Short mmCIF file of N, CA and C in Angstrom, two decimals:
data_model
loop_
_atom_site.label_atom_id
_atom_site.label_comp_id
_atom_site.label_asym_id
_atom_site.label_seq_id
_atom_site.Cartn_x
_atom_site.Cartn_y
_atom_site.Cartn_z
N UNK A 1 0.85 -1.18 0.00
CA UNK A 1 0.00 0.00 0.00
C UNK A 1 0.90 1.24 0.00
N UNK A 2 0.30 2.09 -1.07
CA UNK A 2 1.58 3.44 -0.90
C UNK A 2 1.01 4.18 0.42
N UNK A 3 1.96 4.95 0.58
CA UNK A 3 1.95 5.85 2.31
C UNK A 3 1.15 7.35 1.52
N UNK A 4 0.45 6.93 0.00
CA UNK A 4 -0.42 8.35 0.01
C UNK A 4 -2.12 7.62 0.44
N UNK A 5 -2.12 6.23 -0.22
CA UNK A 5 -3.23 5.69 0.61
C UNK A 5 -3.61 5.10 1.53
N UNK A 6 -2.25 5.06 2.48
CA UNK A 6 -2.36 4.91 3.86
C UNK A 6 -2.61 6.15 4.75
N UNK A 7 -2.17 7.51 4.07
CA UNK A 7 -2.51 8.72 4.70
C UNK A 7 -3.86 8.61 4.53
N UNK A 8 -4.82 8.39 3.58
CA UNK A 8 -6.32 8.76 3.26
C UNK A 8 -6.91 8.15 4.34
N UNK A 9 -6.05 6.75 4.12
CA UNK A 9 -7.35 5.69 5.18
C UNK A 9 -7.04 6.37 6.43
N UNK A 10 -6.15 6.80 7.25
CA UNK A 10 -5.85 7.16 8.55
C UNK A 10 -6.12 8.71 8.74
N UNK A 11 -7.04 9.41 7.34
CA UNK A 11 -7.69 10.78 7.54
C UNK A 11 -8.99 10.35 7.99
N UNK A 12 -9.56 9.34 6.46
CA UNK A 12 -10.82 8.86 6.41
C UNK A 12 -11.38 8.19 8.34
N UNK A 13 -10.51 7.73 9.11
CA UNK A 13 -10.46 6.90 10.33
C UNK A 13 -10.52 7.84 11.10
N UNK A 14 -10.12 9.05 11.23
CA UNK A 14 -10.45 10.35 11.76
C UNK A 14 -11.28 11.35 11.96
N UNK A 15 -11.88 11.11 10.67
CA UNK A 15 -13.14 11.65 10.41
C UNK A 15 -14.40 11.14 10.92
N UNK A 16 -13.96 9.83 10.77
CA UNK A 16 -15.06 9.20 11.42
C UNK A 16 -15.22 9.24 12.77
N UNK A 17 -14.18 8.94 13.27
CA UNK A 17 -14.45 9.35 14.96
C UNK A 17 -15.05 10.43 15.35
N UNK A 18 -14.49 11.93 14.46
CA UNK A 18 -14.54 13.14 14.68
C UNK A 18 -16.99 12.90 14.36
N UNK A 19 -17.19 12.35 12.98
CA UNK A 19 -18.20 12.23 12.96
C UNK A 19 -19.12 11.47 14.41
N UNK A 20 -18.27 10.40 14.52
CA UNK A 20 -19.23 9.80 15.89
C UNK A 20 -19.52 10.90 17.31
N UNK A 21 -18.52 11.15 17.26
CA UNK A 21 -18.82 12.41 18.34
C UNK A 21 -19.89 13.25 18.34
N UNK A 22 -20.10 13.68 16.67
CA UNK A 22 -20.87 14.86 16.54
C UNK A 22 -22.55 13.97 16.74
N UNK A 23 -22.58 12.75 16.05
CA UNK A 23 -23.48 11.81 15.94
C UNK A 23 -24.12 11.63 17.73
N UNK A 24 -23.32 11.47 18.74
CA UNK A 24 -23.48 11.36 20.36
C UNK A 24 -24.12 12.38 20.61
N UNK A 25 -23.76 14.07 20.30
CA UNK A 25 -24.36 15.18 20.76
C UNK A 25 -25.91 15.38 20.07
N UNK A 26 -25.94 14.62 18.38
CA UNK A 26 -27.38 14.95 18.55
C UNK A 26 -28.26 13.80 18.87
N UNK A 27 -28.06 12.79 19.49
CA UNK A 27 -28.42 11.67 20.31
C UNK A 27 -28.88 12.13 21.43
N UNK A 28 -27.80 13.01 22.15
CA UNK A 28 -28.48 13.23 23.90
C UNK A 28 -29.45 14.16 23.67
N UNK A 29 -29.71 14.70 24.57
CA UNK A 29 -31.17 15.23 25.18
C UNK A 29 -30.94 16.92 24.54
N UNK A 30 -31.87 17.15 23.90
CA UNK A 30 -32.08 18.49 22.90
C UNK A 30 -31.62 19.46 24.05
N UNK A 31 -30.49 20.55 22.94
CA UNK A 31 -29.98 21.72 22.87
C UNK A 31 -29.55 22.75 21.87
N UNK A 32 -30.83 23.44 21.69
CA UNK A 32 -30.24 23.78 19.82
C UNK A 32 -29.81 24.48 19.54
N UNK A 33 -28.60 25.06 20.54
CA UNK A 33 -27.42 25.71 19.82
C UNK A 33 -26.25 24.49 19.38
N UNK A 34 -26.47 23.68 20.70
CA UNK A 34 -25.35 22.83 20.51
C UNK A 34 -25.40 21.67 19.29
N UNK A 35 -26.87 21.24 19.33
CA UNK A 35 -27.57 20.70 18.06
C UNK A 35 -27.80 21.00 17.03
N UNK A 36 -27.92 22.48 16.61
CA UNK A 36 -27.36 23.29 15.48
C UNK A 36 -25.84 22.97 15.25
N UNK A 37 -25.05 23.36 15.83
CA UNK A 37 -24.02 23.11 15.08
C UNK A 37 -23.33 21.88 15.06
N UNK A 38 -23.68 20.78 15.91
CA UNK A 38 -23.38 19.45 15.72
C UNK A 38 -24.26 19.03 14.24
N UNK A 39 -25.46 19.42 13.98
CA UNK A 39 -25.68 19.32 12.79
C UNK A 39 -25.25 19.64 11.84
N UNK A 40 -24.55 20.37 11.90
CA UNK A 40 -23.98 21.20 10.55
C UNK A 40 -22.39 20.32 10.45
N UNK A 41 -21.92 20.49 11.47
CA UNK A 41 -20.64 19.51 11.63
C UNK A 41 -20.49 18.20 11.34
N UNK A 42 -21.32 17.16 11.87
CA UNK A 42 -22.18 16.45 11.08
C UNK A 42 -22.36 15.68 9.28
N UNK A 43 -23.04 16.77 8.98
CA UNK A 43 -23.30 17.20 7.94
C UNK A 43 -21.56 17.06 7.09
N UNK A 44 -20.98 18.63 7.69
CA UNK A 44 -19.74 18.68 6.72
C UNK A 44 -18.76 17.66 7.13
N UNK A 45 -18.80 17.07 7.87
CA UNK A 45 -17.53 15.77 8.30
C UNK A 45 -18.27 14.54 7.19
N UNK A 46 -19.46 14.62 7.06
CA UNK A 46 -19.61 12.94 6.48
C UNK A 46 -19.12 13.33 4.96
N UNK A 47 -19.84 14.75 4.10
CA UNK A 47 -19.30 15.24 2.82
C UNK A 47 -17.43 14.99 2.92
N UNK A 48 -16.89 15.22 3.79
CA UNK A 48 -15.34 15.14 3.54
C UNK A 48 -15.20 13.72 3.21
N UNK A 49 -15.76 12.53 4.39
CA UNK A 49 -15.64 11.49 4.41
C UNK A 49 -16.14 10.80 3.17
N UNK A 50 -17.14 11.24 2.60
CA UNK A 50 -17.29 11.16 0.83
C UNK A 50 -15.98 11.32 0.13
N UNK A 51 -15.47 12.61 0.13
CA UNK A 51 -14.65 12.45 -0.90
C UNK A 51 -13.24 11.98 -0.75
N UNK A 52 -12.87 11.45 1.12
CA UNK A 52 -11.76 10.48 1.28
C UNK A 52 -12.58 9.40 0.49
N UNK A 53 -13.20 8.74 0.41
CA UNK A 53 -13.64 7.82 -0.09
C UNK A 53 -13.47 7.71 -1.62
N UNK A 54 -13.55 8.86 -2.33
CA UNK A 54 -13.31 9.07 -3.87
C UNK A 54 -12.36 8.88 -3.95
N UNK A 55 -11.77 9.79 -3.18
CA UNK A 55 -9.24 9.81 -3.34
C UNK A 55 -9.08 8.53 -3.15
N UNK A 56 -9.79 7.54 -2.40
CA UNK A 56 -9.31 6.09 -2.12
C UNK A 56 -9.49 5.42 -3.50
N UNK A 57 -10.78 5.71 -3.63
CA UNK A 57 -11.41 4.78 -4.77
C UNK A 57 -10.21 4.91 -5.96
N UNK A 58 -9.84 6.20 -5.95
CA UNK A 58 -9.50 7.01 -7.40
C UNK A 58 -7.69 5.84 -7.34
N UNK A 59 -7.42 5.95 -6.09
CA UNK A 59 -6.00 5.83 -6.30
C UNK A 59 -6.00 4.27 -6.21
N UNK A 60 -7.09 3.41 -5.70
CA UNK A 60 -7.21 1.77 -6.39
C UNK A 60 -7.37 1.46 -7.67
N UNK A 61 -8.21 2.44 -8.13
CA UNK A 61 -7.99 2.19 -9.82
C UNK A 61 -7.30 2.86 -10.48
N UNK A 62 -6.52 3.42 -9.74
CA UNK A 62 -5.08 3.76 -10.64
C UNK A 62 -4.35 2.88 -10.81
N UNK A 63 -4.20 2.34 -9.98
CA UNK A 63 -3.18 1.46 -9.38
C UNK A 63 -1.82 1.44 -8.44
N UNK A 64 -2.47 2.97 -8.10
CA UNK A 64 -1.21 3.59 -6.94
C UNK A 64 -1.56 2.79 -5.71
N UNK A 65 -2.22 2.18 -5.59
CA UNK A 65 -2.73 1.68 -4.13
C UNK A 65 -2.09 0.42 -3.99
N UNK A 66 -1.57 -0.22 -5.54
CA UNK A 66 -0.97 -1.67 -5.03
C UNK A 66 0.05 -1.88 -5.03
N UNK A 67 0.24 -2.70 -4.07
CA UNK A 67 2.23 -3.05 -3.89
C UNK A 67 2.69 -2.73 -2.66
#
């Protein structure tokens, strides 16, 4: 695996955590400032996590990803 798609997966693995967090705050018990912007955060962490997902995709069918 090259160390540019080992950086993605270990952004993509970050993001996600960073997403679960935001996912916990609008779980607990309503606050809608704090629920406003956990939504929005939310929101823009899973779009990033989309397009780690493209850079991954993109660089397996390149074929930079093997070896």
């Amino acid at each position: 695996m090259t160390e540019r798609l080992e950086t993605l997966k270990r952004a993509r693995q970050r993001m996600i955590e960073d997403r679960d967090t935001f996912a916990k705050i609008l779980a607990a018990p309503f606050d809608r400032s704090t629920a406003e912007r956990s939504r929005n955060k939310f929101v823009e962490t899973q779009v990033l996590i989309d397009a780690i997902d493209r850079a991954i995709a993109g660089e397996l069918a390149s074929g930079d990803g093997q070896g």
